[in-house]
Amino acid sequence: MDTLRVSCPWDARQTHESLAPHLLEECYEALEALEGGDPAALRDELGDVLLQVVFHARIAAEATDGTGYTIDDVAEGIVAKLIRRHPHVFADVIVSGPEEVKRNWDAIKAAERAEAGDRSASVLDTVPFGQPALTLAAQLQRRAERAGAPAELASLPPGAAAADAVAGRDAAAGKDTAAGRDAAAAENGAGGSQAVSDIGAELFALVARAREAGLDPELELRAAARSYRDRVRAWERSGRLGGA
């Protein structure tokens, strides 16, 4: 990577931003290899994912403003994090099973944020909204569930809009309810949360159903997509064989 960064014109001009699409693409290709059940293909794709990590670290190492880091720093950081978040392995904490491990993990993450000065009020504050919608819905539900949120919250009322959020903030601040509704309407019209359609509410509830059944909604939909692809291909072949 050091050699490529110096000797290859394409590699030399890359930035974190220009590589971002490749990072996402390589992760999806690794997932496809995993779903295909081909260990050799998965090994190759994991190498491509690793290349992205090494590439980003190499670019970061060139920083001259004191923000730089190397691939060794990246590795040391994840090792320290794993040790810190597994006190039942590297310290004297005793757990009863995987669920308690998850609860401890969340508690440790919250303590880390507090120590860093991030007093986030919600367990959902760190969920990245840039991920695919089905994955996002599942992660939001998982986080809320681990925090003890009631399952019925996943049954969204169609038409729910930003007014709910603004009204809730106003109520907490002791503001007039009518004024809160007016502010909510203004916020919604200015690009706030969109109203939930019937289909959107049904999809969100379907994610909850999948999780309740112990299934990953994203993987289930991907499996359905592959099945549909195979059915279309079979239809195409039968059509050609039939002289269509």
Coordinates of N, CA and C in Angstrom, one line a residue, residues 1-14 51 54-55 58-59 62:
M1 N 0.8 -1.2 0.0 CA 0.0 0.0 0.0 C 0.9 1.2 0.0
D2 N 2.0 1.2 0.7 CA 2.9 2.3 0.7 C 3.4 2.6 -0.7
T3 N 3.8 1.5 -1.4 CA 4.3 1.6 -2.7 C 3.2 2.1 -3.7
L4 N 2.0 1.6 -3.6 CA 0.9 2.0 -4.5 C 0.6 3.5 -4.3
R5 N 0.6 3.9 -3.0 CA 0.3 5.3 -2.7 C 1.3 6.3 -3.4
V6 N 2.5 5.8 -3.6 CA 3.5 6.7 -4.2 C 3.6 6.5 -5.7
S7 N 3.5 5.2 -6.1 CA 3.8 4.9 -7.5 C 2.7 4.8 -8.5
C8 N 1.4 4.7 -8.0 CA 0.3 4.5 -8.8 C -0.5 5.8 -8.9
P9 N -0.7 6.4 -10.0 CA -1.4 7.7 -10.1 C -2.9 7.6 -9.6
W10 N -3.5 6.5 -9.8 CA -4.9 6.4 -9.3 C -4.9 6.3 -7.7
D11 N -4.1 5.4 -7.2 CA -4.0 5.3 -5.7 C -3.6 6.6 -5.1
A12 N -2.7 7.3 -5.7 CA -2.1 8.5 -5.1 C -3.1 9.6 -4.9
R13 N -4.1 9.6 -5.7 CA -5.1 10.7 -5.7 C -6.3 10.4 -4.8
Q14 N -6.4 9.2 -4.3 CA -7.6 8.9 -3.6 C -7.6 9.6 -2.2
L51 N -8.4 -4.5 2.4 CA -7.7 -3.5 1.6 C -8.2 -2.1 1.9
V54 N -6.9 -0.9 5.2 CA -5.5 -0.5 5.1 C -5.3 0.8 4.3
F55 N -6.1 0.9 3.2 CA -6.1 2.1 2.3 C -6.4 3.4 3.1
R58 N -3.7 4.2 5.6 CA -2.5 4.8 4.9 C -2.8 6.3 4.6
I59 N -4.0 6.6 4.1 CA -4.3 8.0 3.8 C -4.2 8.8 5.1
E62 N -0.9 10.1 6.5 CA -0.2 11.3 5.8 C -0.6 12.6 6.4

